[in-house]
Each structure stands twice: as C-alpha cells, then as structure tokens.
mmCIF file of C-alpha atoms and ligand atoms in Angstrom:
data_model
loop_
_atom_site.group_PDB
_atom_site.id
_atom_site.type_symbol
_atom_site.label_atom_id
_atom_site.label_comp_id
_atom_site.label_asym_id
_atom_site.label_seq_id
_atom_site.Cartn_x
_atom_site.Cartn_y
_atom_site.Cartn_z
ATOM 1 C CA MET N 24 47.605 6.812 4.223
ATOM 2 C CA LEU N 25 44.377 5.758 5.929
ATOM 3 C CA LYS N 26 42.695 9.115 5.839
ATOM 4 C CA PRO N 27 42.136 9.463 2.086
ATOM 5 C CA LEU N 28 40.714 5.956 2.082
ATOM 6 C CA PHE N 29 38.303 6.865 4.844
ATOM 7 C CA VAL N 30 37.240 10.042 3.051
ATOM 8 C CA SER N 31 36.604 8.262 -0.214
ATOM 9 C CA CYS N 32 34.578 5.585 1.583
ATOM 10 C CA THR N 33 32.461 8.251 3.196
ATOM 11 C CA LEU N 34 31.949 9.970 -0.138
ATOM 12 C CA PHE N 35 30.983 6.659 -1.654
ATOM 13 C CA LEU N 36 28.352 6.109 1.039
ATOM 14 C CA PHE N 37 27.016 9.624 0.561
ATOM 15 C CA ALA N 38 26.754 9.052 -3.148
ATOM 16 C CA LEU N 39 24.750 5.878 -2.523
ATOM 17 C CA SER N 40 22.317 7.097 0.059
ATOM 18 C CA PRO N 41 19.989 9.273 -2.087
ATOM 19 C CA GLN N 42 19.364 6.308 -4.352
ATOM 20 C CA GLN N 43 18.598 4.094 -1.413
ATOM 21 C CA GLN N 44 16.110 6.639 -0.171
ATOM 22 C CA ALA N 45 14.389 6.795 -3.530
ATOM 23 C CA ALA N 46 14.007 3.016 -3.500
ATOM 24 C CA ASP N 47 12.610 3.041 0.042
ATOM 25 C CA PRO N 48 8.830 2.664 -0.181
ATOM 26 C CA ALA N 49 8.495 4.573 3.089
ATOM 27 C CA GLN N 50 9.259 7.669 1.032
ATOM 28 C CA THR N 51 6.218 7.083 -1.204
ATOM 29 C CA VAL N 52 4.736 10.382 -2.239
ATOM 30 C CA ILE N 53 1.484 10.116 -4.143
ATOM 31 C CA PRO N 54 1.595 12.198 -7.350
ATOM 32 C CA ALA N 55 -1.223 14.754 -7.596
ATOM 33 C CA GLU N 56 -2.588 13.245 -10.844
ATOM 34 C CA ALA N 57 -2.709 9.804 -9.216
ATOM 35 C CA ALA N 58 -4.656 11.148 -6.237
ATOM 36 C CA LYS N 59 -7.236 12.692 -8.590
ATOM 37 C CA MET N 60 -7.966 9.482 -10.496
ATOM 38 C CA VAL N 61 -11.622 8.542 -10.537
ATOM 39 C CA ASN N 62 -12.660 4.921 -10.139
ATOM 40 C CA PRO N 63 -13.918 3.803 -13.581
ATOM 41 C CA VAL N 64 -15.058 0.380 -12.342
ATOM 42 C CA LYS N 65 -18.622 -0.588 -11.461
ATOM 43 C CA PRO N 66 -18.456 -3.440 -8.959
ATOM 44 C CA THR N 67 -20.449 -6.614 -9.528
ATOM 45 C CA PRO N 68 -21.046 -9.366 -6.951
ATOM 46 C CA GLU N 69 -18.533 -11.490 -8.915
ATOM 47 C CA SER N 70 -15.826 -8.815 -9.080
ATOM 48 C CA GLN N 71 -16.206 -8.124 -5.351
ATOM 49 C CA ALA N 72 -16.100 -11.833 -4.516
ATOM 50 C CA HIS N 73 -12.881 -12.025 -6.531
ATOM 51 C CA ALA N 74 -11.461 -8.986 -4.711
ATOM 52 C CA LYS N 75 -12.377 -10.551 -1.371
ATOM 53 C CA LYS N 76 -10.521 -13.715 -2.366
ATOM 54 C CA ILE N 77 -7.361 -11.793 -3.305
ATOM 55 C CA PHE N 78 -7.694 -9.782 -0.094
ATOM 56 C CA GLY N 79 -7.776 -13.040 1.860
ATOM 57 C CA TYR N 80 -4.541 -14.227 0.197
ATOM 58 C CA ASP N 81 -2.546 -11.012 -0.056
ATOM 59 C CA CYS N 82 -3.852 -8.504 2.467
ATOM 60 C CA ALA N 83 -5.629 -10.190 5.379
ATOM 61 C CA MET N 84 -2.377 -11.236 7.090
ATOM 62 C CA CYS N 85 -1.872 -7.555 7.875
ATOM 63 C CA HIS N 86 -5.257 -5.851 7.416
ATOM 64 C CA GLY N 87 -7.398 -8.637 8.952
ATOM 65 C CA VAL N 88 -9.981 -10.700 7.053
ATOM 66 C CA ASN N 89 -12.617 -8.009 7.619
ATOM 67 C CA GLY N 90 -10.248 -5.061 7.304
ATOM 68 C CA ASP N 91 -10.133 -4.405 11.030
ATOM 69 C CA GLY N 92 -6.319 -4.175 10.983
ATOM 70 C CA LYS N 93 -5.815 -7.208 13.198
ATOM 71 C CA GLY N 94 -3.937 -9.524 10.831
ATOM 72 C CA ASP N 95 -1.535 -12.202 12.056
ATOM 73 C CA LEU N 96 1.604 -10.292 11.009
ATOM 74 C CA VAL N 97 0.742 -7.042 12.780
ATOM 75 C CA GLY N 98 2.248 -8.033 16.123
ATOM 76 C CA ASP N 99 5.470 -9.517 14.697
ATOM 77 C CA LEU N 100 6.124 -6.612 12.328
ATOM 78 C CA LYS N 101 4.919 -4.017 14.865
ATOM 79 C CA LEU N 102 2.649 -2.490 12.250
ATOM 80 C CA LYS N 103 0.324 0.413 12.932
ATOM 81 C CA MET N 104 -2.890 -0.523 11.172
ATOM 82 C CA LYS N 105 -6.075 1.388 10.558
ATOM 83 C CA ASP N 106 -9.419 -0.239 11.297
ATOM 84 C CA TYR N 107 -11.379 -0.075 8.029
ATOM 85 C CA THR N 108 -14.609 -1.057 9.781
ATOM 86 C CA ASP N 109 -14.480 2.473 11.228
ATOM 87 C CA PRO N 110 -15.860 4.847 8.538
ATOM 88 C CA ALA N 111 -13.436 7.545 9.736
ATOM 89 C CA ALA N 112 -10.377 5.426 8.856
ATOM 90 C CA LEU N 113 -10.299 6.107 5.105
ATOM 91 C CA LYS N 114 -12.321 9.308 4.858
ATOM 92 C CA ASP N 115 -9.267 11.490 4.163
ATOM 93 C CA PHE N 116 -8.081 9.311 1.261
ATOM 94 C CA THR N 117 -9.310 9.759 -2.315
ATOM 95 C CA ASP N 118 -10.043 6.635 -4.374
ATOM 96 C CA GLY N 119 -7.002 7.553 -6.464
ATOM 97 C CA GLU N 120 -4.787 7.583 -3.385
ATOM 98 C CA LEU N 121 -6.024 4.166 -2.258
ATOM 99 C CA PHE N 122 -5.489 2.835 -5.788
ATOM 100 C CA TYR N 123 -1.945 4.201 -5.796
ATOM 101 C CA ILE N 124 -1.087 2.753 -2.385
ATOM 102 C CA ILE N 125 -2.494 -0.696 -3.202
ATOM 103 C CA ARG N 126 -0.602 -0.700 -6.502
ATOM 104 C CA ASN N 127 2.706 0.679 -5.282
ATOM 105 C CA GLY N 128 2.801 -0.134 -1.590
ATOM 106 C CA LYS N 129 3.586 2.313 1.179
ATOM 107 C CA GLY N 130 5.880 2.163 4.192
ATOM 108 C CA GLN N 131 5.839 -1.437 5.394
ATOM 109 C CA MET N 132 3.153 -2.399 2.940
ATOM 110 C CA PRO N 133 4.436 -4.230 -0.148
ATOM 111 C CA ALA N 134 3.168 -3.432 -3.641
ATOM 112 C CA GLU N 135 0.387 -5.705 -4.828
ATOM 113 C CA GLU N 136 1.960 -7.898 -7.515
ATOM 114 C CA VAL N 137 -1.159 -9.555 -8.918
ATOM 115 C CA ALA N 138 -3.192 -6.373 -8.968
ATOM 116 C CA ARG N 139 -0.274 -4.470 -10.505
ATOM 117 C CA ALA N 140 -0.926 -6.279 -13.770
ATOM 118 C CA ASN N 141 -4.640 -5.500 -13.789
ATOM 119 C CA PRO N 142 -5.960 -2.026 -12.881
ATOM 120 C CA GLU N 143 -9.530 -3.325 -12.751
ATOM 121 C CA ASP N 144 -8.609 -5.686 -9.908
ATOM 122 C CA VAL N 145 -7.018 -2.798 -8.028
ATOM 123 C CA TRP N 146 -10.137 -0.632 -8.408
ATOM 124 C CA ASN N 147 -12.276 -3.501 -7.153
ATOM 125 C CA MET N 148 -9.905 -3.733 -4.203
ATOM 126 C CA VAL N 149 -10.433 -0.019 -3.487
ATOM 127 C CA ILE N 150 -14.213 -0.606 -3.470
ATOM 128 C CA LEU N 151 -13.816 -3.657 -1.226
ATOM 129 C CA VAL N 152 -11.588 -1.816 1.244
ATOM 130 C CA ARG N 153 -14.144 1.001 1.495
ATOM 131 C CA SER N 154 -16.975 -1.503 1.910
ATOM 132 C CA PHE N 155 -15.554 -2.868 5.180
ATOM 133 C CA ALA N 156 -17.027 0.176 6.929
ATOM 134 C CA LYS N 157 -20.524 -0.712 5.724
ATOM 135 C CA LYS N 158 -22.570 -3.544 7.115
HETATM 136 C C1 HEC U 8 2.875 -6.632 5.330
HETATM 137 C C2 HEC U 8 1.615 -6.080 5.758
HETATM 138 C C3 HEC U 8 0.649 -5.551 4.701
HETATM 139 C C4 HEC U 8 0.126 -6.221 3.614
HETATM 140 C C5 HEC U 8 0.408 -7.626 3.146
HETATM 141 C C6 HEC U 8 -0.789 -5.283 2.988
HETATM 142 N N1 HEC U 8 -0.793 -4.087 3.654
HETATM 143 FE FE1 HEC U 8 -1.915 -2.457 3.215
HETATM 144 N N2 HEC U 8 -0.923 -1.398 4.599
HETATM 145 C C7 HEC U 8 -0.015 -1.901 5.503
HETATM 146 C C8 HEC U 8 0.514 -0.814 6.313
HETATM 147 C C9 HEC U 8 1.538 -0.949 7.430
HETATM 148 C C10 HEC U 8 -0.116 0.372 5.850
HETATM 149 C C11 HEC U 8 0.117 1.783 6.338
HETATM 150 C C12 HEC U 8 1.258 2.355 5.488
HETATM 151 C C13 HEC U 8 1.699 3.732 5.914
HETATM 152 O O1 HEC U 8 0.844 4.626 5.992
HETATM 153 O O2 HEC U 8 2.908 3.890 6.109
HETATM 154 C C14 HEC U 8 -1.013 -0.034 4.764
HETATM 155 C C15 HEC U 8 -1.826 0.842 4.051
HETATM 156 C C16 HEC U 8 -2.824 0.456 3.188
HETATM 157 C C17 HEC U 8 -3.818 1.325 2.583
HETATM 158 C C18 HEC U 8 -3.897 2.865 2.745
HETATM 159 C C19 HEC U 8 -4.779 3.232 3.906
HETATM 160 C C20 HEC U 8 -4.096 2.996 5.231
HETATM 161 O O3 HEC U 8 -4.496 2.026 5.931
HETATM 162 O O4 HEC U 8 -3.151 3.717 5.589
HETATM 163 C C21 HEC U 8 -4.642 0.548 1.849
HETATM 164 C C22 HEC U 8 -5.867 0.975 1.052
HETATM 165 C C23 HEC U 8 -4.145 -0.804 1.936
HETATM 166 N N3 HEC U 8 -3.050 -0.827 2.761
HETATM 167 C C24 HEC U 8 -4.708 -1.906 1.304
HETATM 168 C C25 HEC U 8 -4.069 -3.128 1.185
HETATM 169 C C26 HEC U 8 -4.488 -4.175 0.279
HETATM 170 C C27 HEC U 8 -5.717 -4.115 -0.610
HETATM 171 C C28 HEC U 8 -3.577 -5.185 0.417
HETATM 172 C C29 HEC U 8 -3.523 -6.504 -0.337
HETATM 173 C C30 HEC U 8 -3.462 -6.410 -1.776
HETATM 174 C C31 HEC U 8 -2.612 -4.793 1.424
HETATM 175 N N4 HEC U 8 -2.933 -3.534 1.843
HETATM 176 C C32 HEC U 8 -1.553 -5.578 1.855
HETATM 177 C C33 HEC U 8 0.368 -3.222 5.630
HETATM 178 C C34 HEC U 8 0.073 -4.210 4.713
#
C-alpha cells in the first residue's frame, strides 16, 4: 500500500524540480542578443549622481559604497564579490551583460526593482559600475 504512494510522491517532486530550477536566478544565462546590446545613454553629471544615489541604497550593502565588494552583507551571506576598483574585474563583461545582470539579478544578487522600470537608469548604473575603476 505504501509503495505506490511513495512512487507518486517521488514523481511529483521530479515533476516540480525543473520549474524550480528555471525560477532559480543562479541559473541565469544571458541571452546572446542581450549581451550584444550597446549602451545608448550618454552620462551627465546629474544622471551619474542619481545612479550613485541608487547604488548607495540598493547595491552598496553588497558591492561596497565605492564598488570594492566590501559591503556589510558580504560576510553574513558569504558572498564572493568582485572588486570594481580593479580594472580587470569587469573587463570580460560586455555593457549588455552588465545591463542584463543589473536588471535581472544573478546568483545571490537580486534583480534591481527600481531600475527594472527604467532602462536609462540601468544604463547609467552600468556606466557608474565601470567608473569605479577610474580615479
Ligand atoms: C545581496 C547582495 C547584492 C546586491 C544588493 C547587489 N548585488 Fe550585484 N552582485 C552580487 C553578487 C553575489 C554578484 C555575483 C553573481 C554571480 O556571478 O553569481 C553580483 C554581480 C553583479 C554584477 C556583475 C559583475 C560581477 O560582479 O559579477 C554587476 C554589474 C552588479 N552585481 C551590479 C549591482 C548593482 C548595480 C546593484 C544595485 C542595483 C547590485 N549589484 C546589487 C550581489 C549583490
């Protein structure tokens, strides 16, 4: 009597797991077209100041105020962060890839809710993140 129940439970779990994987942001694969996107935004002092403000609210707790990857949450969440003040850190990413990751999240990084609504803010964030490596 118990065995069929066990089997159907197992089948049920199997049926669920692919969906769970698809919803897991750790599985984020960046679509080729997204990676090729070119930044259409020309930064202004105002737009970068705005990006810096959002970064302070939404990103600095992990990435550090100056992008050095030493935010307050890094220890607790055991995150592996890149140091954006090192020019080598982002050199293998296209602007499109950074845009996609900021918009959609990746691994333990949540999607950016505010920026999600406004692509221009996300592009300014890409420019800001790259600028941490410059003086
Ligand atoms: C909860 C911590 C957390 C927050 C908040 C967060 N990130 Fe991240 N971010 C990460 C982690 C962890 C990775 C590495 C993800 C991976 O490769 O699995 C990452 C990756 C990135 C990347 C891709 C390059 C890299 O370092 O691998 C960019 C760009 C980025 N984050 C920007 C931002 C911006 C901009 C914000 C705010 C809008 C933000 N992040 C908020 C944790 C965070």
